[in-house]
Amino acid sequence: MDALRVTSSPVVSIASSPAASLASSPTPSSPLVSLNSSSVASLASSPAASVAGSLADTDGEGQSADWSDTDGASAIPGTSRASSPEVGTKRKRKRYASDKVAKKEHWRRKRQREQEELGPTAPRPPKHHEIPDIVQATLTPVSHFPVNTTGYTTNRIGSIQPDVVWTFLRLRDISIEKVLAWDGIKPIGILDDEGRIIAVLAGRPIKDSGAGDDWDKVVAGLEAAIAKLKRQSSFTAKDQDHRRGPHPAKAYGVSHGGGQTQPSVLDLGSKKNCRAADAFRSDPSVIRAAHFANAAFSTFAPKLYERYCDYLERLRRHDPTLTWNFPRSVFPAMTVNFGPNAVCYDHLDFGNAAAGWCAITSAGSYDPKLGGHLILFDIDLIVEFPPGSTILIPSSIMRHGNTPIQDGETRVGITQYAAGGLFRYVDHGFSTQDKADPKVRARVLAEGPSRFEKLLSLYSRIDTLEQDRKNMTLYS
C-alpha cells in the first residue's frame, strides 16, 4: 500500500509498505522518502508542492469579530469617580465586559439578518484568500469522464462491483493503493492535466487568532441532529435500499429530473417528516456545516460558484415557491446519510450537474486512518477523511465511495448538490426540452457538444485563483 502524505512543511512525502501488511492494517508503516517540493508530478510518481493555507469559518453563527477596547468608562475631566458630576454634564455609564459581548452579538445578528435577506443564491465572495496545497492527478476530463451529449449530466454507468464496500484488500486487487494522509484541516486542491482545481479537500473552519475553535462542538451537534432526524422520520423502501450504500439516506430540497415537468421541492411523504426536516434545517450546527461548505465552494471554485448563483437566482425569481434548505447555501438539494454506518459503494451521482461540485461533510466517531476514507477511483487515490471535514468533488463525473469503518464506530454525513436538470430547465427558457420554443431548443442542442468543455473552463487554476476571486460580481 503506497501512502501519499501532505505535511505542513513544503515537502510532500510518499511511503510504501509491503502488500502483505494490508491484511492486518491499512495504514502505511514503511520509511518515508522525501521528494523536492518544487517538482510537480502525476500521482503515479509524486504529488505537487504545497502552499500552506487555511479556510476560516465565514458563517454568521460562528464568525468572530475582534472589537477594540475603546468603549470603556471615561472619567470626567476635573472630577474624581466618587464626586458628583458638574452642572450641565452627564456621566457616562460604566462599561462592563458583558456590554462588549452584547455589542458583538448585536452586530453579529445584524450581519446575519442582512445576509439572509439576500437569499441563498446571492453571490458571496470569499472573505479569506488561502491558496491550497496541491496534488497533481493524471487526468484529462474531456476524454475521461462519461458526460452525455447534452453536457448537463452524466451517462448512467453502473458500479465497478455493485453493492460492495471497498476494503483495502479489494482496492489493491484493482491497483488502487496510494493513500493521501490528510489532517482534515489544511485545504488541498486536486489538479487535472491542465492544472485546473477539479476537486478540493476544503477541511474545516479555522477561527481567527485568539477567538478559539468550537468546530468540534459543531460536528458533535451535526451528528446529534442527524440521529434526531432519523428517530423522528419514516423511511420508504427506496430510502433504505439504494445503489449508493447499505445505510438509510433521504434527500431534501429542490430538484429536477426523472420525469418531472418542472423543478419542485422534494416530497418527504408526510407532515411528520416535514416537521422533522424543518427542525433539522434550523439546527445551528447543521446550518454552520452547510454554510461552511458554501464558503468553501466560493473560495476554491469562484467562477463555477458564480454560475450556480446566476442560474439558481434566475430560477428562484421565476418560481418563488421553490425553497432552499439553508439561507446562505447556494446548493438547492441535500442528502442526509444516516448512521450508524454510512459508507458508500462506488458510484456516480449521474443526475447532478456535470462538472458541478458536490459538498460532502462527514461526522461521527471513527478513526480516519483505519476507515471512512474517500476513494476517488478515477485518479486511483484513497483520501483520509476525518469527521468534521468537508470535501468538494464533481460527483456526477468522478466515481467515488468509502472504505468501511471499524466495529463499534459510527459515521454519518450530509452532501449538498445541484441537479443538472435545473440548469437545463433555465437554458430552455424555464421549460422542459419538449415544450421549449423551437429556436431555443435548437440553440441549446447545438451547444451540447461543447458545453462540458466550457464548464471545465470555470475551474480555477492555482495561478489564477486569487484573481478569479476578485473578479466575482455582485448583484445590485
PDB file of N, CA and C in Angstrom, residues 1-4 14-19 21-22 24-32 177-181 369-370:
ATOM      1  N   MET A   1       0.869  -1.204   0.000  1.00  0.00           N
ATOM      2  CA  MET A   1       0.000   0.000   0.000  1.00  0.00           C
ATOM      3  C   MET A   1       0.887   1.228   0.000  1.00  0.00           C
ATOM      4  N   ASP A   2       0.806   2.041  -1.027  1.00  0.00           N
ATOM      5  CA  ASP A   2       1.532   3.302  -1.067  1.00  0.00           C
ATOM      6  C   ASP A   2       0.723   4.346  -0.332  1.00  0.00           C
ATOM      7  N   ALA A   3       1.395   5.191   0.382  1.00  0.00           N
ATOM      8  CA  ALA A   3       0.690   6.256   1.098  1.00  0.00           C
ATOM      9  C   ALA A   3       1.204   7.597   0.651  1.00  0.00           C
ATOM     10  N   LEU A   4       0.303   8.498   0.373  1.00  0.00           N
ATOM     11  CA  LEU A   4       0.640   9.841  -0.071  1.00  0.00           C
ATOM     12  C   LEU A   4       0.339  10.780   1.065  1.00  0.00           C
ATOM     13  N   ILE A  14       6.089  10.342   0.137  1.00  0.00           N
ATOM     14  CA  ILE A  14       5.404   9.116  -0.245  1.00  0.00           C
ATOM     15  C   ILE A  14       6.000   7.974   0.544  1.00  0.00           C
ATOM     16  N   ALA A  15       5.117   7.104   1.051  1.00  0.00           N
ATOM     17  CA  ALA A  15       5.582   5.940   1.784  1.00  0.00           C
ATOM     18  C   ALA A  15       5.062   4.696   1.116  1.00  0.00           C
ATOM     19  N   SER A  16       5.840   3.608   1.183  1.00  0.00           N
ATOM     20  CA  SER A  16       5.428   2.332   0.624  1.00  0.00           C
ATOM     21  C   SER A  16       5.489   1.278   1.700  1.00  0.00           C
ATOM     22  N   SER A  17       4.547   0.353   1.665  1.00  0.00           N
ATOM     23  CA  SER A  17       4.558  -0.759   2.603  1.00  0.00           C
ATOM     24  C   SER A  17       4.285  -2.028   1.842  1.00  0.00           C
ATOM     25  N   PRO A  18       4.784  -3.179   2.312  1.00  0.00           N
ATOM     26  CA  PRO A  18       4.564  -4.438   1.610  1.00  0.00           C
ATOM     27  C   PRO A  18       3.081  -4.732   1.498  1.00  0.00           C
ATOM     28  N   ALA A  19       2.698  -5.400   0.406  1.00  0.00           N
ATOM     29  CA  ALA A  19       1.291  -5.738   0.208  1.00  0.00           C
ATOM     30  C   ALA A  19       0.775  -6.628   1.308  1.00  0.00           C
ATOM     31  N   SER A  21       1.093  -6.338   4.388  1.00  0.00           N
ATOM     32  CA  SER A  21       0.606  -5.594   5.552  1.00  0.00           C
ATOM     33  C   SER A  21      -0.841  -5.207   5.414  1.00  0.00           C
ATOM     34  N   LEU A  22      -1.385  -5.277   4.212  1.00  0.00           N
ATOM     35  CA  LEU A  22      -2.778  -4.893   4.007  1.00  0.00           C
ATOM     36  C   LEU A  22      -3.725  -5.791   4.758  1.00  0.00           C
ATOM     37  N   SER A  24      -3.488  -6.941   7.654  1.00  0.00           N
ATOM     38  CA  SER A  24      -3.606  -6.632   9.076  1.00  0.00           C
ATOM     39  C   SER A  24      -3.966  -5.190   9.338  1.00  0.00           C
ATOM     40  N   SER A  25      -3.460  -4.273   8.524  1.00  0.00           N
ATOM     41  CA  SER A  25      -3.721  -2.848   8.791  1.00  0.00           C
ATOM     42  C   SER A  25      -3.633  -2.073   7.502  1.00  0.00           C
ATOM     43  N   PRO A  26      -4.533  -1.101   7.286  1.00  0.00           N
ATOM     44  CA  PRO A  26      -4.497  -0.301   6.068  1.00  0.00           C
ATOM     45  C   PRO A  26      -3.535   0.847   6.123  1.00  0.00           C
ATOM     46  N   THR A  27      -2.950   1.099   7.267  1.00  0.00           N
ATOM     47  CA  THR A  27      -2.088   2.273   7.388  1.00  0.00           C
ATOM     48  C   THR A  27      -0.661   1.927   7.020  1.00  0.00           C
ATOM     49  N   PRO A  28       0.022   2.768   6.262  1.00  0.00           N
ATOM     50  CA  PRO A  28       1.394   2.501   5.850  1.00  0.00           C
ATOM     51  C   PRO A  28       2.343   2.575   7.025  1.00  0.00           C
ATOM     52  N   SER A  29       3.412   1.763   6.951  1.00  0.00           N
ATOM     53  CA  SER A  29       4.332   1.734   8.080  1.00  0.00           C
ATOM     54  C   SER A  29       5.786   1.786   7.670  1.00  0.00           C
ATOM     55  N   SER A  30       6.084   1.873   6.400  1.00  0.00           N
ATOM     56  CA  SER A  30       7.467   1.844   5.990  1.00  0.00           C
ATOM     57  C   SER A  30       8.071   3.230   5.989  1.00  0.00           C
ATOM     58  N   PRO A  31       9.406   3.344   5.884  1.00  0.00           N
ATOM     59  CA  PRO A  31      10.067   4.667   5.942  1.00  0.00           C
ATOM     60  C   PRO A  31       9.603   5.573   4.814  1.00  0.00           C
ATOM     61  N   LEU A  32       9.666   6.887   5.082  1.00  0.00           N
ATOM     62  CA  LEU A  32       9.270   7.884   4.107  1.00  0.00           C
ATOM     63  C   LEU A  32      10.458   8.269   3.234  1.00  0.00           C
ATOM     64  N   GLU A 177      -3.787   1.883  -4.470  1.00  0.00           N
ATOM     65  CA  GLU A 177      -3.048   1.682  -3.231  1.00  0.00           C
ATOM     66  C   GLU A 177      -2.516   2.962  -2.603  1.00  0.00           C
ATOM     67  N   LYS A 178      -2.531   4.071  -3.336  1.00  0.00           N
ATOM     68  CA  LYS A 178      -1.983   5.312  -2.790  1.00  0.00           C
ATOM     69  C   LYS A 178      -2.960   5.934  -1.800  1.00  0.00           C
ATOM     70  N   VAL A 179      -2.456   6.289  -0.620  1.00  0.00           N
ATOM     71  CA  VAL A 179      -3.268   6.889   0.438  1.00  0.00           C
ATOM     72  C   VAL A 179      -2.771   8.306   0.700  1.00  0.00           C
ATOM     73  N   LEU A 180      -3.673   9.262   0.653  1.00  0.00           N
ATOM     74  CA  LEU A 180      -3.340  10.642   0.997  1.00  0.00           C
ATOM     75  C   LEU A 180      -3.646  10.851   2.474  1.00  0.00           C
ATOM     76  N   ALA A 181      -2.601  11.022   3.281  1.00  0.00           N
ATOM     77  CA  ALA A 181      -2.775  11.261   4.716  1.00  0.00           C
ATOM     78  C   ALA A 181      -3.135  12.726   4.913  1.00  0.00           C
ATOM     79  N   LYS A 369      -7.843   6.999   9.943  1.00  0.00           N
ATOM     80  CA  LYS A 369      -6.712   6.272   9.376  1.00  0.00           C
ATOM     81  C   LYS A 369      -7.045   4.805   9.123  1.00  0.00           C
ATOM     82  N   LEU A 370      -8.092   4.329   9.790  1.00  0.00           N
ATOM     83  CA  LEU A 370      -8.473   2.929   9.638  1.00  0.00           C
ATOM     84  C   LEU A 370      -9.693   2.731   8.744  1.00  0.00           C
TER      85      LEU A 370
END
